[in-house]
Amino acid sequence: MCLPPEKASELKQIIHNHLLRMDVHGRIREVLAETIKDDEGSVHRPLSEGDFVRALQRRGIIDDVMRDLHFTQVCHHFVGCVRQRLTFKDVCFTFLTSNLDPSRRYLYLQVLGGKAFLEHLQDSEPLPGQVCPTFTLYLHFRNQRFRSKPVPCACEPDLKEGFLLEIHRDSFGDGSKMVDATAMLSMCDAVHLVLIKTDTSGETTLISSYFLDWRMVLGSPSCKTCFAVEMMGVGNESKIPAGVLTVSLELFPPLQETLNTDIIVTQQSLERQRTAEKERLFLVYAKQWWREFLEIRPSHQSKLVKIFAQDENGVNRPVCSYVRVLRAGRLLESPRQAARFVSLLAHERASVVGGGSKQEQWCTLMAFLCRGKGDCEDHATLLCSLLLGFGLDAYVCVGTKVNSGPHTWVLTRGTDGSITFWESLTAHRYLHRPIDPDAPPLVPQPKPSSPYRTVGCVFNHQTLLANCQPSDAVELCVFDFQNQSRWKAMSEEALKSVCAPGSTFSLPPLPPLCASSLDPAEVSNHLELEMRFLVSEHRKDLDLATVWDDHLSYLLSSALSAYEMERCTGVSCGNEEFQDAVRRAVPDGHTFKGFPIHFLHRNARRAFATCLRSPFCEEIVCCRGDHVRLAVRVRVFVYPENACAVWMMFACKYRSVL
């Protein structure tokens, strides 16, 4: 039965209010928990959708909901249909949508499964409880981020997940008015899909990065559509399909009148044409600007001036488009904490099939955050974006490092003219004091404090400047960007035409940072128990007994906290209290030894193997002597995006015997 739009809205509002009044959500949770608990004792078959629906029916929840609802005569037939056709997915969708704002419009995106992931064609079915590589799908749409549950890697992975995306945002029209078809047609924001593979050791690999234009649903009957998405590879494999996902789209509530498909196709074509024209004009300008730069001095040909960079999909984009003003809200409290967060994301260059040289691949911010690691360019652009969000005058520097090849780092300019370099891979800061080559020989010159050798250009979200000075050596460089004889600037209007938010159809949207989902106390305790087990097993292999000193282990916490604070703020504190506590805990005639170490991962076996490679740590773990007591403490400091600073400290005390 098809209800008029006004009756459908009335029915949805009645159901919404009724579910809240009856606390149906809580009752469903109780039934689900009881059903799972009862099923744990059964070895015949796993819990199915039918089992859950029958449990709801036995408890009378469905009948209670339907009996207490009061409709007009026109709705009775509809209620009967609902009673007969209710399924597990309907319950889940009702549970998901019952708290929706009726004045907003939503896009319900369902991933119905994957196929043709041929790299895993030979993979065998994982056994129950077996640790295996997994696929995880991440989504970003108009400042909203989601992730699927991990599923085992397979040729046809069981990626089945639903995501409810809000379409009506306050950037379009009145916030209290539901967005209409015309307004949605003008929204060129794509749904960014990022597929990540996680292996058994926790290492992540970027499989695919895809931008889905969802507006085809505006012309579909009943505002529902289903289609296959070909997920292409990344880097050198960006032209090769990685696999296929079946995707379903549905508008909620549906449009009263759908758009003509020709109108949608025409709108998309016009957007692509406008983007292509802007990019063509910018390319013409960039070539002219580069010719002018080379005419200044022949040696400029060898300077590292970066205008375009290739992302994970093989698309060349202006480097300024990789930097945006990014505010972290309450997730990061200061610029130095932001630098610490960025340094906790692992550093890894994109490799070429067959080994050998590395390829340069800049990543979109969404792909970088989902993967949790990237090259120095990814770290530098993220740090620059965060520092801009904190109100600093920040730029990304492109140049070279001492005893190394090309490198990128971040520069900030103070209001007093001071220049500070930020190393995004380590969070180290260096105050730049240039050498004056024209100064008399007896005048003392500052010694270089940074590890950077040359700088070819600097850029941020609005500016790109090439180094015109006779030497591109960092120690001789003067960062006076207003001096056109030292720095050649690119037109800000030209950059704005292709790099400003919303300027082109192909510009990836800026995702927000996500708060950590980890409980620091829980993960710290779990990792510490694993380390204790590994130490005990290692000593057992050496025929050594292991006696733990819990009090000494607890005292190590203050040292680990001080270490992280020093990494984050650059200020060392609390060392005196720690030393005093250790002196009190170690009796006279006993010796104390401690070994702290820092990791970016939470893999206990991998960390323990690394620790044993240090002779100092091995000496503690394998300590022999009289009245030996061992201690280990683990502190996990969590940051946005589940980035972790993992500190461990091994210690022992024993009676000194001459």
XYZ file of C-alpha atoms in Angstrom:
658
model
C 0.000 0.000 0.000
C 1.385 3.409 -0.986
C 0.591 6.199 1.485
C 0.455 9.901 0.611
C 3.583 11.795 1.729
C 1.771 13.638 4.516
C 0.331 10.359 5.876
C 3.741 8.667 5.669
C 5.358 11.496 7.667
C 2.575 11.303 10.247
C 3.007 7.538 10.556
C 6.778 7.833 10.999
C 6.347 10.457 13.719
C 3.800 8.289 15.570
C 6.129 5.275 15.464
C 9.095 7.397 16.541
C 7.288 8.799 19.604
C 5.863 5.401 20.502
C 9.245 3.644 20.421
C 10.701 6.266 22.727
C 7.778 6.022 25.162
C 7.942 2.219 25.364
C 11.764 2.127 25.645
C 11.827 -0.391 22.800
C 15.555 0.215 22.307
C 16.356 -1.024 25.799
C 14.080 -4.061 25.445
C 15.706 -5.018 22.122
C 19.153 -4.783 23.723
C 18.014 -7.053 26.583
C 16.607 -9.665 24.195
C 19.744 -9.554 22.050
C 21.997 -10.002 25.100
C 19.895 -12.899 26.436
C 19.737 -14.595 23.033
C 23.503 -14.407 22.588
C 24.071 -15.667 26.134
C 21.723 -18.610 25.605
C 23.350 -19.379 22.273
C 26.850 -19.559 23.768
C 25.999 -22.901 25.313
C 24.757 -24.324 22.028
C 27.177 -26.121 19.725
C 24.644 -27.008 17.034
C 24.634 -23.828 14.911
C 25.421 -20.095 15.204
C 22.828 -17.445 16.057
C 20.793 -16.430 12.986
C 18.465 -13.573 12.145
C 15.471 -15.874 12.508
C 16.521 -16.797 16.048
C 16.578 -13.143 17.052
C 13.200 -12.362 15.443
C 11.617 -15.392 17.142
C 13.085 -14.219 20.462
C 11.428 -10.823 19.951
C 8.146 -12.530 19.158
C 8.368 -14.826 22.227
C 8.868 -11.821 24.485
C 5.874 -10.151 22.829
C 7.798 -6.997 21.930
C 6.551 -6.872 18.326
C 2.949 -7.507 19.398
C 3.184 -4.892 22.155
C 4.441 -2.259 19.733
C 1.749 -2.995 17.149
C -1.108 -3.356 19.673
C -0.502 -0.025 21.376
C -0.133 1.966 18.146
C -3.328 3.817 17.178
C -3.803 4.643 13.478
C -6.627 5.941 11.351
C -8.542 3.448 9.175
C -6.335 4.116 6.160
C -3.262 2.758 7.950
C -4.645 -0.588 9.200
C -3.682 -2.513 6.092
C -0.168 -1.051 6.296
C 0.183 -2.205 9.917
C -0.807 -5.736 8.895
C 1.850 -5.759 6.206
C 4.472 -4.589 8.704
C 3.472 -7.336 11.162
C 3.812 -10.008 8.476
C 7.022 -8.799 6.791
C 9.135 -7.744 9.766
C 12.698 -9.117 9.485
C 15.966 -8.759 11.371
C 17.205 -6.067 8.964
C 13.929 -4.152 9.383
C 14.391 -4.206 13.161
C 17.986 -2.974 12.828
C 17.010 -0.230 10.383
C 14.072 0.840 12.573
C 16.394 0.891 15.587
C 18.898 2.970 13.573
C 16.381 5.474 12.219
C 13.978 5.825 15.141
C 15.952 8.721 16.646
C 16.371 10.656 13.397
C 15.438 14.297 13.119
C 12.274 14.335 10.948
C 13.302 17.746 9.550
C 16.540 16.344 8.087
C 17.210 14.201 5.067
C 19.523 11.200 5.147
C 21.307 8.937 2.698
C 21.329 5.286 3.744
C 24.355 3.647 2.102
C 24.575 -0.128 2.327
C 27.523 -2.240 1.260
C 26.026 -5.586 0.263
C 29.239 -7.528 -0.263
C 32.435 -7.687 -2.263
C 33.698 -9.808 -5.118
C 36.560 -10.169 -7.610
C 39.320 -9.373 -5.112
C 41.541 -11.643 -7.143
C 44.639 -11.137 -5.011
C 42.929 -13.377 -2.442
C 41.648 -15.961 -4.927
C 43.847 -18.687 -3.435
C 43.156 -17.796 0.201
C 41.591 -20.621 2.191
C 38.598 -20.206 4.460
C 39.815 -19.092 7.921
C 39.160 -21.508 10.753
C 37.023 -20.352 13.706
C 39.162 -18.244 16.015
C 42.054 -18.124 13.550
C 43.816 -14.762 13.202
C 43.763 -13.715 9.558
C 44.191 -10.553 7.451
C 41.100 -8.347 7.363
C 39.434 -5.699 5.196
C 37.977 -2.544 6.779
C 35.973 0.032 4.819
C 36.108 3.695 5.879
C 33.692 6.405 4.734
C 33.760 10.192 4.760
C 30.870 12.390 3.679
C 30.325 16.067 4.521
C 32.202 16.112 7.842
C 30.929 12.655 8.871
C 33.185 9.622 9.185
C 32.312 5.945 9.572
C 34.064 2.588 9.509
C 32.877 -0.970 8.976
C 33.677 -3.929 11.151
C 36.764 -5.830 9.922
C 36.037 -8.924 7.843
C 38.459 -11.670 6.735
C 40.199 -11.026 3.418
C 38.772 -13.173 0.653
C 38.061 -13.131 -3.058
C 34.448 -12.385 -2.079
C 34.772 -10.612 1.305
C 31.697 -10.498 3.510
C 31.611 -6.695 3.611
C 28.004 -6.047 4.610
C 27.398 -2.823 6.471
C 24.941 0.065 6.546
C 25.847 3.744 7.036
C 23.353 6.554 7.665
C 24.722 9.804 6.229
C 23.114 13.152 6.936
C 22.736 15.214 3.773
C 21.277 18.428 5.124
C 24.142 20.401 6.614
C 24.116 24.006 7.816
C 26.328 25.109 4.918
C 23.324 24.920 2.616
C 20.359 27.157 3.338
C 18.267 27.372 6.450
C 19.218 24.762 9.026
C 15.576 24.155 10.018
C 14.432 23.468 6.453
C 14.687 20.052 4.823
C 16.945 20.038 1.796
C 15.145 19.566 -1.504
C 16.151 17.819 -4.729
C 17.538 20.969 -6.354
C 19.795 21.728 -3.400
C 21.041 18.124 -3.281
C 21.788 18.206 -6.997
C 24.127 21.163 -6.420
C 26.077 19.270 -3.734
C 29.147 17.907 -5.482
C 30.590 16.369 -2.295
C 31.342 12.723 -3.014
C 31.282 9.867 -0.532
C 34.948 8.960 -0.035
C 35.422 5.197 0.344
C 38.795 3.970 1.617
C 39.517 0.237 1.817
C 42.278 -0.816 4.208
C 43.851 -4.257 4.633
C 45.251 -5.165 8.050
C 47.592 -8.150 8.244
C 48.039 -10.504 11.192
C 50.790 -8.339 12.710
C 48.640 -5.192 12.616
C 50.349 -3.613 9.597
C 47.956 -1.678 7.351
C 47.930 -1.390 3.558
C 45.899 1.011 1.443
C 43.964 -1.104 -1.071
C 41.688 1.448 -2.726
C 40.497 5.052 -2.476
C 37.258 5.784 -4.334
C 35.047 8.871 -4.647
C 31.395 7.889 -5.067
C 28.969 10.378 -6.664
C 25.746 9.537 -4.817
C 23.431 11.909 -6.715
C 22.246 9.205 -9.112
C 19.779 8.204 -6.382
C 17.914 11.497 -6.977
C 16.610 10.101 -10.258
C 15.888 6.552 -9.140
C 12.329 5.267 -8.592
C 11.378 5.382 -4.896
C 14.790 7.045 -4.316
C 16.491 3.636 -4.123
C 19.268 2.288 -6.313
C 21.785 -0.537 -6.276
C 24.944 -0.841 -8.376
C 28.493 -2.202 -8.462
C 31.499 -0.022 -7.580
C 34.824 -0.978 -9.139
C 37.475 -0.254 -6.528
C 40.709 0.599 -8.315
C 44.164 0.058 -6.860
C 46.518 2.799 -5.701
C 49.872 4.170 -6.841
C 51.306 2.257 -9.774
C 48.205 0.034 -9.716
C 45.688 2.895 -9.916
C 44.504 1.683 -13.345
C 44.047 -1.921 -12.196
C 40.850 -2.994 -10.387
C 41.402 -4.229 -6.838
C 37.873 -5.601 -6.482
C 34.165 -4.790 -6.712
C 31.722 -3.681 -4.002
C 27.957 -3.884 -4.378
C 26.439 -0.683 -3.002
C 22.830 0.292 -2.325
C 21.674 3.904 -1.853
C 18.374 5.069 -0.387
C 17.107 8.539 0.503
C 15.277 8.876 3.787
C 12.638 10.286 3.651
C 12.217 9.793 -0.110
C 11.588 12.675 -2.493
C 8.002 13.368 -3.502
C 9.197 13.844 -7.085
C 12.466 12.421 -8.377
C 14.650 14.249 -10.864
C 15.031 13.372 -14.500
C 18.191 11.342 -15.080
C 19.211 13.643 -17.944
C 19.248 16.594 -15.548
C 21.626 14.764 -13.174
C 23.939 13.706 -16.008
C 23.983 17.266 -17.378
C 24.828 18.720 -13.946
C 27.701 16.275 -13.487
C 28.988 16.996 -16.977
C 28.925 20.765 -16.380
C 30.849 20.338 -13.126
C 33.507 18.253 -14.848
C 33.806 20.790 -17.657
C 34.193 23.703 -15.227
C 36.820 21.781 -13.266
C 38.729 20.833 -16.430
C 38.728 24.449 -17.615
C 39.999 25.770 -14.278
C 42.735 23.136 -14.187
C 43.717 23.895 -17.788
C 44.011 27.644 -17.102
C 46.047 26.988 -13.955
C 48.393 24.663 -15.858
C 48.971 27.359 -18.499
C 49.719 29.898 -15.770
C 52.020 27.468 -13.886
C 54.087 26.814 -17.018
C 54.509 30.545 -17.607
C 55.416 31.124 -13.958
C 58.014 28.332 -14.109
C 59.609 29.790 -17.252
C 59.916 33.152 -15.518
C 61.528 31.477 -12.512
C 64.123 29.725 -14.687
C 64.998 32.991 -16.429
C 66.067 34.558 -13.116
C 69.073 32.265 -12.694
C 70.152 29.121 -14.642
C 70.853 27.235 -11.399
C 67.121 27.351 -10.569
C 66.658 24.333 -12.821
C 68.115 22.108 -10.085
C 66.100 23.562 -7.195
C 63.347 21.471 -5.628
C 60.302 23.538 -6.530
C 57.146 21.437 -6.222
C 54.000 22.720 -7.980
C 52.076 19.476 -8.553
C 52.019 16.177 -6.667
C 50.365 12.857 -7.493
C 47.905 11.369 -5.008
C 47.136 7.700 -4.352
C 44.833 7.526 -7.383
C 47.490 8.852 -9.767
C 45.805 12.288 -10.034
C 48.116 15.299 -10.305
C 46.977 18.091 -8.012
C 48.573 21.406 -6.950
C 50.534 20.924 -3.747
C 48.589 23.746 -2.089
C 45.426 21.611 -2.281
C 46.975 19.125 0.159
C 47.012 21.774 2.932
C 43.822 23.086 4.565
C 43.001 24.861 7.801
C 42.222 21.943 10.133
C 40.816 22.527 13.606
C 40.908 19.553 15.959
C 38.245 20.798 18.370
C 38.842 19.358 21.842
C 40.975 16.482 20.567
C 44.265 18.415 20.568
C 45.030 21.213 22.999
C 48.130 22.924 21.580
C 50.389 23.124 18.511
C 53.045 21.022 20.235
C 50.511 18.343 21.087
C 49.452 18.408 17.430
C 53.083 17.874 16.409
C 53.329 14.958 18.838
C 50.168 13.404 17.369
C 51.457 13.659 13.793
C 54.811 12.133 14.781
C 52.995 9.076 16.179
C 51.677 8.199 12.715
C 54.207 5.773 11.267
C 56.549 6.774 8.454
C 56.585 4.587 5.360
C 57.376 5.382 1.743
C 55.286 3.892 -1.057
C 57.235 0.975 -2.530
C 57.555 -0.110 -6.132
C 56.694 -3.678 -7.126
C 59.977 -5.545 -7.321
C 61.717 -3.451 -4.680
C 64.493 -1.046 -5.531
C 63.725 2.662 -5.642
C 60.759 4.216 -3.889
C 58.043 6.165 -5.655
C 56.745 9.542 -4.530
C 53.073 9.322 -3.629
C 51.224 11.991 -1.684
C 47.986 10.802 -0.074
C 44.657 12.478 0.518
C 44.188 13.214 4.206
C 41.399 10.626 4.544
C 43.572 7.845 3.116
C 46.510 8.880 5.326
C 44.424 8.902 8.513
C 42.696 5.590 7.752
C 45.967 3.863 6.968
C 47.690 5.394 9.991
C 51.013 5.835 8.220
C 52.522 7.619 5.238
C 55.501 9.441 3.803
C 57.096 12.646 5.102
C 54.931 14.698 2.703
C 51.752 13.324 4.294
C 53.037 14.110 7.785
C 54.166 17.621 6.834
C 50.903 18.611 5.124
C 48.846 17.308 8.084
C 51.019 19.126 10.629
C 50.892 22.341 8.590
C 47.086 22.080 8.404
C 46.835 21.625 12.181
C 49.213 24.508 12.921
C 47.170 26.759 10.621
C 44.117 25.686 12.613
C 45.880 26.851 15.795
C 46.381 30.277 14.198
C 50.079 29.992 13.308
C 51.628 31.270 10.079
C 52.693 27.831 8.851
C 54.213 26.566 5.590
C 55.433 23.245 4.213
C 59.103 23.345 3.144
C 60.353 21.229 0.236
C 64.092 20.595 0.170
C 66.731 18.101 1.227
C 68.036 16.737 4.499
C 71.654 16.321 5.568
C 72.959 12.897 4.497
C 69.588 12.161 2.917
C 67.517 12.825 -0.184
C 64.431 15.013 -0.745
C 62.480 15.821 2.390
C 59.572 17.969 3.583
C 59.113 19.663 6.931
C 57.104 22.564 8.377
C 58.077 26.173 9.027
C 56.289 28.744 11.207
C 56.912 32.491 11.280
C 56.428 34.431 14.507
C 55.146 37.994 14.663
C 58.656 39.031 15.738
C 60.144 37.531 12.571
C 61.482 34.395 14.251
C 61.554 31.223 12.141
C 60.924 27.790 13.652
C 61.306 24.478 11.836
C 59.029 21.578 12.859
C 60.074 18.038 11.962
C 56.755 16.272 11.424
C 58.249 12.770 11.788
C 59.697 13.372 15.269
C 57.938 16.536 16.602
C 61.362 18.139 17.118
C 61.562 21.932 16.794
C 64.540 23.972 15.620
C 64.989 27.740 15.850
C 66.470 29.028 12.584
C 69.241 31.635 12.737
C 70.651 32.377 9.261
C 74.345 32.914 8.617
C 75.304 36.288 7.157
C 77.825 35.555 4.368
C 78.752 39.273 4.107
C 79.677 39.620 7.787
C 83.352 40.226 8.707
C 85.373 37.060 9.411
C 85.727 37.783 13.132
C 81.993 38.200 13.712
C 80.644 35.036 15.374
C 78.092 33.174 13.282
C 75.306 30.902 14.568
C 75.853 27.202 14.156
C 73.254 25.266 12.142
C 70.861 23.580 14.556
C 68.554 21.823 12.109
C 69.173 18.693 10.017
C 68.013 20.385 6.794
C 70.458 21.141 3.987
C 68.560 22.952 1.196
C 65.098 24.446 0.658
C 63.603 24.944 -2.807
C 60.105 26.205 -2.066
C 57.504 26.699 0.651
C 53.718 26.549 0.416
C 50.492 26.437 2.370
C 46.790 26.489 1.444
C 47.015 29.990 -0.079
C 50.624 30.600 -1.060
C 53.451 28.997 -3.027
C 56.878 30.674 -3.017
C 60.026 29.549 -4.817
C 63.474 30.294 -3.382
C 65.205 32.896 -5.601
C 68.254 33.418 -3.389
C 71.716 32.689 -4.862
C 72.105 29.689 -2.577
C 69.353 27.335 -1.485
C 71.363 26.259 1.587
C 69.120 26.451 4.663
C 71.771 28.058 6.883
C 72.088 30.970 4.393
C 68.401 31.308 3.638
C 66.426 34.358 4.771
C 62.709 33.624 5.060
C 61.465 37.109 4.248
C 58.547 36.138 2.005
C 57.594 39.747 1.227
C 60.975 40.331 -0.436
C 60.378 39.478 -4.105
C 64.113 39.392 -4.824
C 64.425 36.419 -2.451
C 61.120 34.597 -3.042
C 59.015 34.370 -6.204
C 55.345 34.001 -5.284
C 52.651 32.350 -7.358
C 49.432 34.305 -7.853
C 47.103 33.752 -4.895
C 44.078 34.169 -7.186
C 45.371 31.455 -9.497
C 45.921 29.106 -6.544
C 42.522 29.944 -5.108
C 40.818 28.984 -8.382
C 41.909 25.339 -8.004
C 42.796 24.908 -4.312
C 40.107 26.734 -2.342
C 37.416 24.503 -0.757
C 34.665 23.842 -3.298
C 36.614 25.460 -6.140
C 36.743 22.300 -8.252
C 34.731 19.098 -8.492
C 37.855 16.939 -8.122
C 39.134 18.505 -4.874
C 38.879 15.929 -2.033
C 36.893 17.159 0.993
C 38.637 17.720 4.315
C 37.776 15.016 6.878
C 37.574 15.819 10.597
C 39.792 14.078 13.110
C 38.178 11.247 15.070
C 38.570 10.754 18.802
C 40.344 7.620 19.964
C 38.134 4.607 20.633
C 40.729 3.038 22.933
C 40.589 2.975 26.726
C 44.170 3.859 27.754
C 43.951 2.054 31.111
C 42.544 -1.104 29.542
C 45.074 -1.337 26.705
C 47.919 -0.496 29.103
C 46.926 -3.279 31.499
C 46.455 -5.782 28.691
C 49.829 -5.019 27.127
C 51.568 -5.098 30.507
C 50.160 -8.568 31.252
C 51.395 -9.776 27.862
C 54.877 -8.402 28.548
C 54.968 -10.090 31.954
C 54.056 -13.401 30.358
C 56.759 -13.028 27.687
C 59.416 -12.127 30.275
C 58.444 -15.089 32.461
C 58.548 -17.491 29.508
C 61.905 -16.136 28.373
C 63.407 -16.572 31.844
C 61.890 -20.053 32.127
C 63.789 -21.034 28.963
C 66.949 -19.914 30.769
C 66.031 -21.939 33.887
C 65.518 -18.734 35.854
C 62.685 -18.078 38.301
C 60.650 -14.883 37.980
C 59.441 -12.925 41.000
C 57.546 -9.692 40.291
C 57.640 -6.618 42.496
C 54.246 -4.962 41.975
C 55.157 -1.926 44.065
C 58.271 -1.230 42.015
C 56.254 -1.687 38.822
C 53.783 0.936 39.985
C 56.571 3.424 40.771
C 57.745 3.279 37.157
C 54.512 4.979 36.026
C 55.681 8.460 37.006
C 58.814 8.098 34.882
C 56.829 7.017 31.816
C 54.403 9.899 32.279
C 57.316 12.346 32.483
C 58.860 10.918 29.320
C 55.651 11.454 27.337
C 55.183 14.951 28.726
C 58.705 15.834 27.670
C 58.061 14.520 24.140
C 54.841 16.514 23.961
C 55.901 19.839 25.528
C 59.685 19.796 25.432
C 59.777 20.336 29.196
C 61.258 17.729 31.538
C 59.684 17.404 34.976
C 59.029 14.836 37.704
C 62.425 13.163 37.529
C 63.347 14.118 41.104
C 60.222 12.507 42.563
C 60.818 9.304 40.604
C 64.421 9.010 41.759
C 63.426 9.601 45.366
C 60.691 6.941 45.192
C 63.097 4.384 43.700
C 65.684 5.056 46.422
C 63.037 4.350 49.047
C 61.907 1.155 47.309
C 65.404 -0.310 46.852
C 66.932 -1.537 50.151
C 70.498 -0.803 51.147
C 72.945 -3.150 49.519
C 70.691 -3.677 46.490
C 71.216 -2.527 42.904
C 68.485 -1.002 40.693
C 68.510 -1.050 36.891
C 65.886 0.384 34.567
C 65.388 0.496 30.794
C 62.661 2.661 29.177
C 61.681 2.256 25.517
C 59.103 3.813 23.215
C 56.940 2.233 20.469
C 54.255 3.351 18.018
C 52.457 -0.020 18.028
C 50.818 -2.331 20.557
C 52.177 -5.691 19.344
C 53.649 -7.283 22.479
C 55.795 -9.970 20.813
C 57.201 -7.548 18.285
C 58.022 -5.053 21.053
C 59.650 -7.712 23.252
C 61.823 -8.910 20.380
C 62.974 -5.328 19.824
C 63.740 -4.879 23.528
C 65.899 -7.997 23.659
C 68.095 -6.578 20.892
C 69.280 -3.979 23.402
C 72.033 -5.331 25.657
C 70.802 -3.108 28.521
C 67.289 -4.546 28.383
C 68.559 -8.105 27.954
C 70.733 -7.659 31.033
C 67.628 -6.721 33.064
C 65.340 -9.410 31.660
C 67.980 -12.112 32.122
C 69.196 -10.795 35.483
C 70.875 -13.368 37.736
C 71.738 -12.810 41.358
C 70.546 -12.939 44.920
C 66.991 -11.850 45.771
C 66.216 -10.720 42.200
C 62.932 -8.856 41.805
C 61.634 -7.803 38.388
C 59.274 -5.021 37.382
C 57.684 -3.928 34.127
C 55.312 -1.047 33.490
C 53.440 -0.146 30.319
C 51.705 3.165 29.677
C 49.717 3.735 26.485
C 48.944 7.385 25.741
C 46.134 7.671 23.203
C 45.680 10.426 20.640
C 43.116 11.048 17.880
C 42.751 8.428 15.146
C 43.798 5.731 17.656
C 47.401 6.889 17.398
C 49.312 5.632 20.430
C 52.502 6.478 22.244
C 53.483 3.222 23.959
C 56.038 3.525 26.743
C 57.520 0.472 28.467
C 60.014 0.275 31.265
C 61.792 -2.861 32.422
C 63.491 -2.784 35.812
C 65.089 -5.090 38.343
C 66.597 -4.906 41.792
C 68.930 -7.453 43.324
C 71.316 -7.805 46.236
C 74.846 -6.900 45.325
C 77.246 -9.748 46.035
C 80.992 -9.167 45.880
